[in-house]
């Protein structure tokens, strides 16, 4: 077991969004979370990553033997959590490669390792960029600056590949991707998965799950997981929509 | 507008000092000085009742100006804080006076005149008479008038036509005697199709007053890259005005950098007077503690097909106060002018403050002009993005601060200058991390 979320309650601006969520994810497992708009999917992602605007009012989250909620966002990242943003921000004046090097060295420093050798770093980064079919010119451009929607998402998975997290939360990484980009992104995620990275996939569409086969699928509604199943659950949702499941959960 | 802000004692003291000054051998220079002093006598120093000086109170400077003008330079105890610029032609001024000891003009190519203004006024009276005091307007402020009234020490750089000067010209003004007033006067003249890079550097390690005036003429087709670094002591006060006049197809690239002084006021006035003249003006203002820094630029387009781009940024920490005023003035005859002014300000603490005013004044009908200004704190979304990648709050903050200074910093062509600005930026980051 890598992460165990128990009875999690989260509020934003004093409005409760997550209302007693339970979820356990094992090492190397891929869990997909689906659910209607406003059900709390992004709130869960931001909360796990440690965004300061999300207040955990009750519950526990255990991650690799630590109390995750005790850690600040940067400490979580260095401990191996990665958030792939739904809307990656553009940061003008900070190059992609500069940010990645700083991030990688922050991890190494926390682990008591020396800074990465510049030549080794470039070789490693170029290899990962090639995997994500990301042109090398993106490395020296400002973070996400002038990137198309698809390039931004590829850049997220590229960063994930460089940072090699233990647990990746991918918040609607598939939105805005054409089929070719989707395959590249899925390929990147699958390689990480082979390296025992656990993944929480937040998505609206079953399509992504054709390329990244989840071990489990959960339906999040009104701040709680109302149903869990295997990948067939996603197909069922695709065919019938959420109404039936929501009605069944209410009954 | 209210006249005369000096109290009579200050004025009388200044008058006595002015009369006792070492007079030039050149009658024209004495005449220029006298005319300026007459204007100063009726205008006095500016006050906050004047629109252009509303946010910057120079009373302390006015009060101490005459007294500190009497201060005689002491032998300097420390090596002056000069920049180590490779291969430069250096004119050094210590406590307001030309210092051959610290200067280095050996590499000066023949045909170029560079030296102390006072000395050159004697050697080349005709050349200087033609240019000195022609751009500076003594009515602009009492500071300009009083500088002209005493104009003697300072730098003159005269490039003939078709001279491409590779080496940067480094003009340094360093004050090390406590409570001294210095009044550098600078004259830069580029002949037709000439090219040069000039750095004006003002620094001090004591409380001192600097009141500088620069006049720059850019001849037809010439290109000047001009930097000014104001790196004065926190107890020092600094005022400076630069006038630049561009002929046809001339280009000027200016970068004003303020990183020091307790109170600083800098004003750059560009006139694009020849068809096709172009100006790129940049500014970077950094202030912490209780510093007050006022930076302003006026670009006047008086000829057709002229263009200018002004980009000014400020980073303010603690309780620092910044003032920015950017004005683009397009005269009726300056058709097909393109001008763009942006001002961005980053406030690192809630105590920091900026008053910013971009202005467009257009009298021509076929122009393309734009201006904009933004002021804010570090973007929270960007902060969280970097933090979520494992950078701690301080690292994320520093990266974003540096990114903000970004292109203004990387475009600096003189390495030693870039390094000094970089280290000032680091001091700002480290000293004020909240």
XYZ file of C-alpha atoms in Angstrom:
685
model
C 0.000 0.000 0.000
C 1.437 3.357 -1.044
C -1.297 5.763 -0.140
C -4.273 5.413 2.164
C -6.929 8.097 2.348
C -9.315 7.680 5.236
C -12.536 9.656 5.795
C -11.132 12.769 4.127
C -13.079 15.997 4.452
C -11.933 19.092 2.572
C -13.311 22.603 2.497
C -12.581 25.501 0.201
C -13.559 28.931 1.498
C -15.538 27.146 4.222
C -17.603 25.174 1.725
C -17.185 21.452 2.141
C -16.294 19.789 -1.160
C -14.880 16.398 -0.145
C -17.153 14.724 2.353
C -15.628 11.577 3.781
C -13.568 10.028 1.012
C -11.799 6.685 1.380
C -9.259 5.361 -1.100
C -6.289 3.015 -0.929
C -3.760 2.750 -3.743
C -1.043 0.118 -3.953
C 2.420 0.483 -5.458
C 2.375 0.590 -9.271
C -1.424 0.605 -9.402
C -3.411 2.896 -11.672
C -6.710 4.178 -10.303
C -9.065 6.226 -12.417
C -11.465 8.665 -10.831
C -14.453 9.724 -12.878
C -17.406 11.815 -11.953
C -19.636 14.682 -12.958
C -18.490 18.318 -12.878
C -18.268 19.708 -9.376
C -17.996 16.318 -7.712
C -14.647 17.175 -6.089
C -12.128 15.538 -8.461
C -9.824 18.517 -8.818
C -10.214 19.354 -5.141
C -8.907 15.889 -4.313
C -5.922 16.403 -6.630
C -5.037 19.820 -5.241
C -5.494 18.637 -1.663
C -3.155 15.681 -2.088
C -0.562 17.971 -3.660
C -0.846 20.300 -0.672
C -2.371 23.480 -2.103
C -2.721 25.898 0.817
C -6.232 27.030 -0.148
C -7.702 23.578 0.519
C -8.467 22.950 4.193
C -8.519 19.383 5.406
C -11.100 19.485 8.182
C -11.095 15.784 9.049
C -9.555 12.490 8.049
C -6.059 11.104 7.469
C -3.804 10.501 4.488
C -0.939 8.101 4.850
C 1.746 8.111 2.171
C 4.703 5.709 2.134
C 4.495 5.372 5.888
C 4.305 9.125 6.554
C 1.421 11.365 7.557
C 1.049 13.252 4.294
C -1.008 16.037 5.833
C 1.956 17.019 8.017
C 4.009 17.857 4.954
C 4.047 21.149 3.083
C 3.483 21.021 -0.684
C 7.185 21.180 -1.560
C 7.978 18.451 0.987
C 5.303 16.264 -0.570
C 6.843 16.782 -3.991
C 10.269 15.856 -2.691
C 8.780 12.814 -0.977
C 7.571 11.617 -4.399
C 4.187 13.161 -5.145
C 3.590 14.731 -8.534
C 0.592 16.719 -9.698
C -0.085 17.007 -13.404
C -2.117 20.194 -13.581
C -5.398 20.527 -15.398
C -4.411 24.065 -16.383
C -0.620 24.316 -16.376
C 0.454 27.893 -15.710
C 2.693 29.845 -18.086
C 5.750 31.224 -16.341
C 7.539 33.711 -18.530
C 11.257 34.165 -17.926
C 11.816 30.782 -16.253
C 12.936 28.139 -18.707
C 11.523 24.646 -18.523
C 14.959 23.194 -18.120
C 15.953 25.619 -15.378
C 12.858 24.752 -13.363
C 13.404 21.020 -13.831
C 17.011 21.200 -12.783
C 16.089 23.184 -9.679
C 13.314 20.684 -8.902
C 15.540 17.685 -9.420
C 18.293 19.154 -7.289
C 15.805 20.023 -4.547
C 14.880 16.324 -4.450
C 18.508 15.242 -4.417
C 19.347 17.685 -1.673
C 16.465 16.374 0.442
C 17.797 12.856 -0.111
C 21.310 13.936 0.902
C 22.695 13.559 -2.614
C 24.936 16.062 -4.434
C 23.617 18.217 -7.300
C 23.263 16.434 -10.585
C 26.122 16.702 -13.050
C 25.248 19.152 -15.837
C 26.179 16.813 -18.679
C 24.351 13.871 -17.154
C 21.313 16.077 -16.569
C 21.169 17.199 -20.208
C 21.487 13.660 -21.479
C 18.725 12.470 -19.137
C 16.398 15.353 -19.979
C 16.867 14.979 -23.717
C 16.058 11.294 -23.480
C 12.808 12.057 -21.633
C 11.913 14.839 -24.067
C 12.354 12.403 -26.950
C 10.073 9.925 -25.187
C 7.396 12.603 -24.997
C 8.073 13.695 -28.590
C 8.722 17.150 -27.215
C 10.966 19.269 -29.433
C 14.154 20.349 -27.686
C 13.290 23.980 -28.249
C 10.641 23.562 -25.551
C 13.377 22.923 -23.007
C 14.752 26.433 -23.206
C 11.453 28.235 -23.609
C 9.699 29.751 -20.606
C 7.663 27.174 -18.679
C 4.577 26.505 -20.839
C 5.064 29.913 -22.455
C 3.207 30.017 -25.737
C 2.642 26.248 -25.628
C -0.541 24.917 -27.188
C -2.985 23.060 -24.949
C -1.593 19.716 -26.062
C 2.011 20.822 -25.625
C 1.266 21.919 -22.104
C -0.122 18.499 -21.216
C 2.816 16.723 -22.840
C 5.084 19.016 -20.876
C 3.401 17.909 -17.660
C 4.090 14.248 -18.373
C 7.593 15.133 -19.522
C 8.217 16.749 -16.133
C 6.784 13.678 -14.457
C 9.180 11.491 -16.450
C 12.141 13.599 -15.354
C 11.132 13.813 -11.705
C 10.232 10.082 -11.426
C 7.630 10.353 -8.675
C 6.255 7.496 -6.566
C 2.725 8.750 -6.959
C 1.363 10.862 -9.791
C -1.991 12.606 -9.739
C -2.985 13.499 -13.288
C -5.818 15.992 -13.341
C -7.629 15.779 -16.687
C -4.369 15.343 -18.529
C -6.356 14.010 -21.490
C -8.515 17.083 -21.987
C -7.638 19.033 -25.103
C -5.490 16.279 -26.602
C -5.878 14.923 -30.083
C -5.534 11.186 -30.551
C -1.821 11.251 -31.421
C -0.943 13.405 -28.422
C -3.108 11.194 -26.252
C -1.079 8.159 -27.281
C 2.195 9.919 -26.506
C 0.940 10.978 -23.103
C -0.386 7.493 -22.371
C 2.899 5.951 -23.426
C 4.778 8.259 -21.062
C 2.493 7.352 -18.174
C 2.700 3.623 -18.910
C 6.487 3.708 -18.788
C 6.336 5.313 -15.365
C 3.884 2.729 -14.253
C 6.315 -0.017 -15.256
C 8.795 1.659 -12.914
C 6.333 1.109 -10.054
C 4.864 4.620 -10.064
C 1.294 4.650 -8.781
C -1.118 6.840 -10.702
C -4.390 8.538 -9.903
C -6.025 9.455 -13.198
C -8.740 12.047 -13.063
C -10.741 12.052 -16.251
C -14.116 12.727 -17.780
C -13.721 10.332 -20.639
C -13.314 6.648 -21.056
C -11.099 7.261 -24.104
C -7.902 7.764 -22.053
C -8.491 4.422 -20.346
C -8.157 2.629 -23.700
C -4.504 3.606 -23.609
C -3.798 3.562 -19.894
C -5.542 0.523 -18.514
C -6.616 1.238 -14.947
C -6.546 -1.396 -12.220
C -9.524 0.268 -10.594
C -12.165 2.795 -11.569
C -13.990 4.912 -8.993
C -16.975 7.180 -9.342
C -16.774 10.370 -7.320
C -20.006 12.227 -6.680
C -20.807 14.926 -4.180
C -17.467 14.525 -2.426
C -17.589 10.784 -1.920
C -16.676 7.668 -3.854
C -20.031 6.125 -4.565
C -18.933 3.162 -6.607
C -15.720 1.312 -7.434
C -14.990 -1.346 -9.966
C -12.581 -2.467 -12.664
C -12.134 -0.912 -16.120
C -15.550 -2.161 -17.206
C -17.107 0.421 -14.908
C -15.718 3.132 -17.146
C -17.343 1.517 -20.177
C -20.612 1.347 -18.323
C -20.377 5.040 -17.465
C -19.568 5.889 -21.046
C -22.647 4.016 -22.216
C -25.147 5.118 -19.566
C -23.837 8.381 -18.123
C -23.756 9.200 -14.441
C -27.493 9.521 -13.783
C -28.173 5.863 -13.229
C -25.288 5.400 -10.815
C -26.146 8.583 -8.969
C -29.753 7.490 -8.614
C -28.699 4.056 -7.431
C -26.377 5.584 -4.854
C -29.153 7.810 -3.518
C -31.618 4.987 -3.215
C 3.389 77.087 -9.928
C 5.008 78.253 -6.741
C 8.322 79.911 -7.230
C 11.354 79.819 -5.003
C 11.544 77.077 -2.488
C 14.989 77.910 -1.160
C 14.983 79.803 2.001
C 17.064 82.964 1.618
C 19.911 81.531 3.702
C 20.389 78.587 1.337
C 20.273 80.853 -1.680
C 22.737 83.303 -0.179
C 25.083 80.507 0.743
C 24.880 79.069 -2.753
C 25.423 82.501 -4.257
C 28.570 83.008 -2.178
C 29.833 79.568 -3.188
C 29.005 80.214 -6.817
C 30.832 83.549 -6.855
C 33.833 81.977 -5.170
C 34.006 79.086 -7.652
C 37.050 78.698 -9.807
C 36.118 80.509 -12.980
C 36.809 79.084 -16.359
C 39.166 80.730 -18.823
C 36.381 80.615 -21.356
C 34.072 83.557 -21.350
C 31.294 81.572 -23.009
C 31.334 79.020 -20.187
C 31.225 81.724 -17.536
C 28.305 83.252 -19.389
C 26.515 79.907 -19.553
C 27.023 79.416 -15.827
C 25.851 82.909 -14.984
C 22.696 82.550 -17.019
C 21.955 79.281 -15.273
C 22.560 80.717 -11.844
C 20.168 83.581 -12.572
C 17.501 81.055 -13.453
C 18.233 79.063 -10.332
C 18.035 82.218 -8.214
C 14.470 82.756 -9.288
C 13.346 79.117 -9.406
C 15.064 77.502 -6.434
C 14.854 73.802 -5.874
C 11.613 72.036 -6.791
C 8.963 71.396 -4.194
C 6.215 68.816 -3.853
C 3.739 71.478 -4.828
C 4.955 71.053 -8.406
C 3.117 68.371 -10.370
C 6.332 66.662 -11.511
C 7.679 66.529 -7.987
C 4.484 65.615 -6.180
C 5.737 62.281 -4.901
C 9.396 63.124 -4.391
C 10.291 65.478 -1.622
C 13.797 66.902 -2.098
C 13.738 69.251 0.882
C 16.590 67.406 2.591
C 18.735 67.737 -0.485
C 17.961 71.450 -0.804
C 18.740 72.082 2.835
C 22.097 70.315 2.796
C 23.166 71.206 -0.737
C 25.149 74.397 0.029
C 26.725 73.105 3.214
C 27.862 69.871 1.583
C 29.110 71.773 -1.433
C 31.701 73.365 0.859
C 33.061 69.969 1.876
C 36.580 69.412 0.625
C 37.381 65.914 -0.632
C 39.443 63.795 1.734
C 42.048 61.335 0.686
C 40.088 58.197 0.034
C 40.571 55.478 2.591
C 39.198 52.623 0.521
C 39.591 51.552 -3.040
C 36.563 52.910 -4.832
C 33.852 50.402 -5.646
C 34.414 50.385 -9.390
C 33.334 47.789 -11.868
C 36.000 45.731 -13.504
C 35.118 46.103 -17.159
C 37.302 44.331 -19.672
C 38.966 46.456 -22.252
C 37.149 49.658 -21.318
C 38.099 53.294 -21.648
C 37.582 54.604 -18.152
C 37.117 58.141 -16.883
C 37.002 58.083 -13.082
C 35.744 60.870 -10.870
C 36.325 60.696 -7.135
C 34.336 63.062 -4.937
C 33.378 64.978 -8.034
C 36.873 65.470 -9.401
C 38.578 63.796 -12.286
C 41.041 61.191 -11.086
C 43.783 60.341 -13.601
C 44.970 57.707 -11.101
C 41.842 55.606 -11.412
C 41.134 56.429 -15.032
C 42.389 54.430 -17.963
C 42.348 56.072 -21.377
C 45.387 54.417 -22.964
C 43.305 52.477 -25.422
C 41.569 55.535 -26.739
C 41.668 55.390 -30.539
C 42.892 58.528 -32.295
C 40.236 61.009 -33.284
C 38.106 60.411 -30.213
C 38.081 63.051 -27.530
C 37.417 61.786 -24.025
C 38.354 63.470 -20.791
C 37.434 65.885 -18.078
C 34.983 68.489 -19.289
C 36.723 71.380 -17.513
C 40.078 70.538 -19.103
C 38.599 70.014 -22.542
C 36.754 73.336 -22.394
C 40.191 74.932 -22.500
C 41.641 72.607 -25.177
C 38.668 72.510 -27.522
C 36.630 75.600 -26.743
C 34.815 75.637 -30.068
C 33.665 72.046 -29.916
C 32.305 72.331 -26.421
C 30.743 75.718 -26.824
C 28.755 74.372 -29.724
C 27.255 71.569 -27.643
C 27.333 72.293 -23.936
C 24.091 73.520 -22.469
C 22.245 73.215 -25.762
C 19.990 70.322 -24.770
C 19.715 70.803 -21.031
C 16.964 73.179 -20.114
C 17.688 75.142 -16.961
C 13.998 75.825 -16.604
C 13.237 72.114 -16.221
C 14.204 72.152 -12.575
C 16.440 73.920 -10.104
C 18.671 70.848 -10.109
C 19.475 71.257 -13.794
C 20.057 74.997 -13.406
C 22.372 74.679 -10.407
C 24.333 71.924 -12.142
C 24.871 74.172 -15.169
C 25.766 77.081 -12.932
C 28.706 75.090 -11.579
C 29.402 73.022 -14.717
C 33.081 72.182 -14.694
C 33.949 68.658 -13.584
C 32.523 65.824 -15.548
C 33.030 63.718 -18.576
C 33.120 64.677 -22.203
C 33.112 62.123 -24.963
C 33.195 63.260 -28.544
C 33.221 60.757 -31.377
C 33.958 61.960 -34.897
C 31.963 60.750 -37.907
C 32.139 57.093 -38.910
C 33.838 55.981 -35.716
C 32.916 52.521 -34.526
C 34.164 52.280 -30.982
C 34.384 48.688 -29.804
C 35.550 49.327 -26.246
C 32.876 50.414 -23.792
C 33.317 53.871 -22.301
C 33.075 53.638 -18.536
C 32.293 56.870 -16.693
C 32.432 56.350 -12.929
C 31.483 58.797 -10.204
C 32.371 57.642 -6.740
C 31.906 59.604 -3.522
C 33.808 58.662 -0.403
C 33.956 61.904 1.562
C 31.015 62.165 3.959
C 28.543 64.962 3.353
C 29.844 66.169 0.038
C 27.847 67.556 -2.895
C 29.018 66.600 -6.367
C 27.645 68.020 -9.610
C 28.883 65.953 -12.538
C 28.216 67.333 -15.979
C 28.443 64.993 -18.944
C 28.548 65.633 -22.639
C 28.372 62.840 -25.176
C 28.480 63.491 -28.879
C 28.338 60.864 -31.602
C 29.241 61.945 -35.105
C 27.483 60.726 -38.222
C 27.360 56.914 -38.421
C 29.370 56.482 -35.229
C 28.754 53.743 -32.725
C 29.566 53.543 -29.010
C 28.623 51.953 -25.683
C 28.663 54.123 -22.575
C 28.111 53.301 -18.919
C 27.500 56.009 -16.350
C 28.063 54.563 -12.898
C 27.303 56.429 -9.693
C 28.275 54.961 -6.347
C 29.226 56.063 -2.868
C 30.013 54.621 0.520
C 28.915 57.654 2.516
C 26.050 60.113 2.802
C 26.522 62.411 -0.180
C 24.552 64.413 -2.722
C 24.968 63.750 -6.430
C 23.293 66.050 -8.921
C 24.205 65.019 -12.455
C 23.208 66.296 -15.881
C 24.043 64.546 -19.139
C 23.625 65.829 -22.669
C 23.759 63.331 -25.505
C 23.778 64.133 -29.224
C 23.368 61.252 -31.621
C 24.315 62.258 -35.150
C 22.701 60.950 -38.297
C 22.812 57.156 -38.512
C 24.712 56.786 -35.243
C 24.022 54.181 -32.600
C 24.515 54.615 -28.877
C 24.068 51.962 -26.227
C 23.844 53.772 -22.952
C 23.624 52.427 -19.417
C 23.228 54.219 -16.167
C 23.773 52.430 -12.890
C 22.749 54.274 -9.766
C 24.288 52.287 -6.912
C 24.611 54.917 -4.202
C 24.879 54.417 -0.444
C 21.573 54.160 1.411
C 22.261 57.507 3.128
C 23.062 59.185 -0.188
C 20.754 61.332 -2.304
C 20.902 61.269 -6.057
C 19.270 63.343 -8.764
C 20.087 63.128 -12.435
C 18.662 64.242 -15.763
C 19.784 63.058 -19.160
C 18.887 64.756 -22.404
C 19.376 62.909 -25.661
C 18.770 64.286 -29.121
C 18.600 61.949 -32.116
C 19.149 62.954 -35.722
C 17.898 61.083 -38.763
C 18.135 57.284 -38.543
C 20.006 57.420 -35.254
C 19.364 54.727 -32.663
C 19.710 54.911 -28.914
C 19.364 51.978 -26.535
C 19.148 53.108 -22.967
C 19.031 51.130 -19.736
C 18.536 52.898 -16.466
C 19.205 50.829 -13.390
C 18.486 51.999 -9.881
C 19.622 49.785 -7.055
C 20.798 52.227 -4.412
C 20.409 55.605 -2.659
C 18.093 56.669 0.140
C 16.390 58.992 -2.291
C 16.935 58.944 -6.020
C 15.333 60.743 -8.893
C 16.281 59.996 -12.450
C 14.855 61.544 -15.538
C 15.611 60.633 -19.116
C 14.427 62.936 -21.873
C 14.740 61.649 -25.387
C 13.972 63.689 -28.470
C 13.609 61.831 -31.755
C 14.251 64.771 -34.027
C 15.250 63.133 -37.288
C 13.211 60.965 -39.612
C 13.619 57.273 -38.819
C 15.228 57.792 -35.417
C 14.640 54.940 -32.995
C 14.840 54.543 -29.227
C 14.744 51.453 -27.033
C 14.525 52.556 -23.432
C 14.595 50.165 -20.538
C 14.596 50.637 -16.836
C 14.986 48.410 -13.826
C 14.296 49.832 -10.437
C 14.986 47.843 -7.310
C 14.460 49.212 -3.846
C 14.204 47.857 -0.345
C 14.231 49.249 3.213
C 12.830 52.802 3.218
C 14.369 53.876 -0.060
C 12.530 56.248 -2.344
C 13.293 55.947 -6.034
C 11.656 58.092 -8.697
C 12.331 57.119 -12.286
C 10.900 58.869 -15.292
C 11.225 58.967 -19.017
C 9.909 61.350 -21.627
C 10.160 60.509 -25.296
C 9.311 63.283 -27.669
C 8.753 62.356 -31.299
C 9.212 65.446 -33.421
C 9.992 63.860 -36.800
C 8.063 61.459 -39.017
C 8.633 57.692 -39.021
C 10.301 57.669 -35.649
C 9.770 54.804 -33.252
C 10.358 54.091 -29.616
C 9.804 51.302 -27.164
C 9.953 51.888 -23.435
C 10.004 49.027 -20.983
C 10.334 49.823 -17.313
C 10.104 47.429 -14.397
C 10.393 47.857 -10.690
C 10.757 45.474 -7.774
C 10.005 46.935 -4.398
C 10.476 45.328 -1.004
C 9.958 46.299 2.642
C 8.657 49.852 2.878
C 10.323 51.103 -0.288
C 8.527 53.649 -2.390
C 8.783 53.798 -6.143
C 7.586 56.425 -8.568
C 7.395 55.894 -12.295
C 6.363 58.395 -14.879
C 6.573 57.558 -18.559
C 5.492 60.051 -21.139
C 5.320 59.718 -24.889
C 4.754 62.938 -26.732
C 4.071 62.830 -30.465
C 4.189 66.195 -32.163
C 1.949 67.033 -35.123
C 4.726 66.651 -37.688
C 5.736 63.212 -36.393
C 3.434 61.184 -38.649
C 3.877 57.398 -38.873
C 5.313 57.291 -35.397
C 5.211 54.026 -33.497
C 5.605 54.069 -29.752
C 4.941 51.570 -27.028
C 5.370 52.023 -23.313
C 4.991 49.336 -20.682
C 5.587 49.513 -16.982
C 5.402 46.479 -14.705
C 5.818 46.593 -10.986
C 6.317 43.833 -8.481
C 5.624 44.510 -4.832
C 7.233 41.963 -2.529
C 5.775 43.269 0.718
C 2.553 44.935 1.693
C 4.545 47.952 2.904
C 6.051 48.622 -0.511
C 4.354 51.126 -2.776
C 4.540 52.468 -6.323
C 2.973 55.473 -7.968
C 2.951 54.918 -11.675
C 1.724 57.107 -14.476
C 2.168 56.253 -18.150
C 1.079 59.106 -20.390
C 0.473 59.496 -24.094
C 0.163 62.928 -25.635
C -0.445 62.767 -29.364
C -0.861 65.605 -31.826
C -0.297 63.654 -35.058
C -3.142 61.644 -36.593
C -1.313 58.762 -38.261
C 0.480 57.051 -35.399
C 0.552 53.746 -33.588
C 0.952 54.172 -29.873
C 0.209 52.013 -26.868
C 0.859 52.076 -23.200
C 0.141 49.914 -20.216
C 1.011 49.398 -16.618
C 0.570 46.551 -14.165
C 1.329 46.304 -10.492
C 1.052 43.222 -8.363
C 2.574 40.674 -6.081
C 4.118 37.386 -7.081
C 1.585 35.252 -8.881
C 0.230 32.617 -6.484
C -0.578 30.142 -9.225
C 2.992 30.256 -10.484
C 4.287 29.940 -6.934
C 2.238 26.804 -6.304
C 3.265 25.311 -9.607
C 6.957 25.622 -8.736
C 6.403 24.446 -5.164
C 4.490 21.415 -6.411
C 7.656 20.489 -8.340
C 9.633 20.372 -5.086
C 11.101 23.869 -4.825
C 10.718 25.419 -1.400
C 8.931 28.742 -0.982
C 12.121 30.802 -1.013
C 13.474 29.119 -4.123
C 10.177 29.518 -5.941
C 10.000 33.152 -4.929
C 13.551 33.892 -6.030
C 13.043 32.234 -9.390
C 9.956 34.329 -10.012
C 11.652 37.548 -8.923
C 14.552 36.824 -11.244
C 12.181 35.974 -14.058
C 10.506 39.321 -13.542
C 13.812 41.157 -13.944
C 14.473 38.682 -16.745
C 15.146 40.169 -20.139
C 16.200 43.526 -18.759
C 18.995 41.693 -17.027
C 20.021 39.323 -19.790
C 20.154 42.101 -22.380
C 22.901 43.958 -20.513
C 25.957 43.655 -22.737
C 28.575 44.606 -20.127
C 29.263 41.542 -18.024
C 30.520 43.337 -14.902
C 27.390 45.478 -14.911
C 25.166 42.449 -15.334
C 26.902 40.730 -12.435
C 26.456 43.748 -10.174
C 22.740 43.924 -10.951
C 22.450 40.175 -10.455
C 24.026 40.363 -7.020
C 21.792 43.288 -6.060
C 18.847 41.158 -7.076
C 20.101 38.333 -4.892
C 20.466 40.710 -1.953
C 16.886 41.782 -2.506
C 15.742 38.154 -2.571
C 17.682 37.000 0.456
C 17.204 40.015 2.641
C 13.485 40.082 2.327
C 12.178 36.594 2.123
C 8.919 36.404 3.963
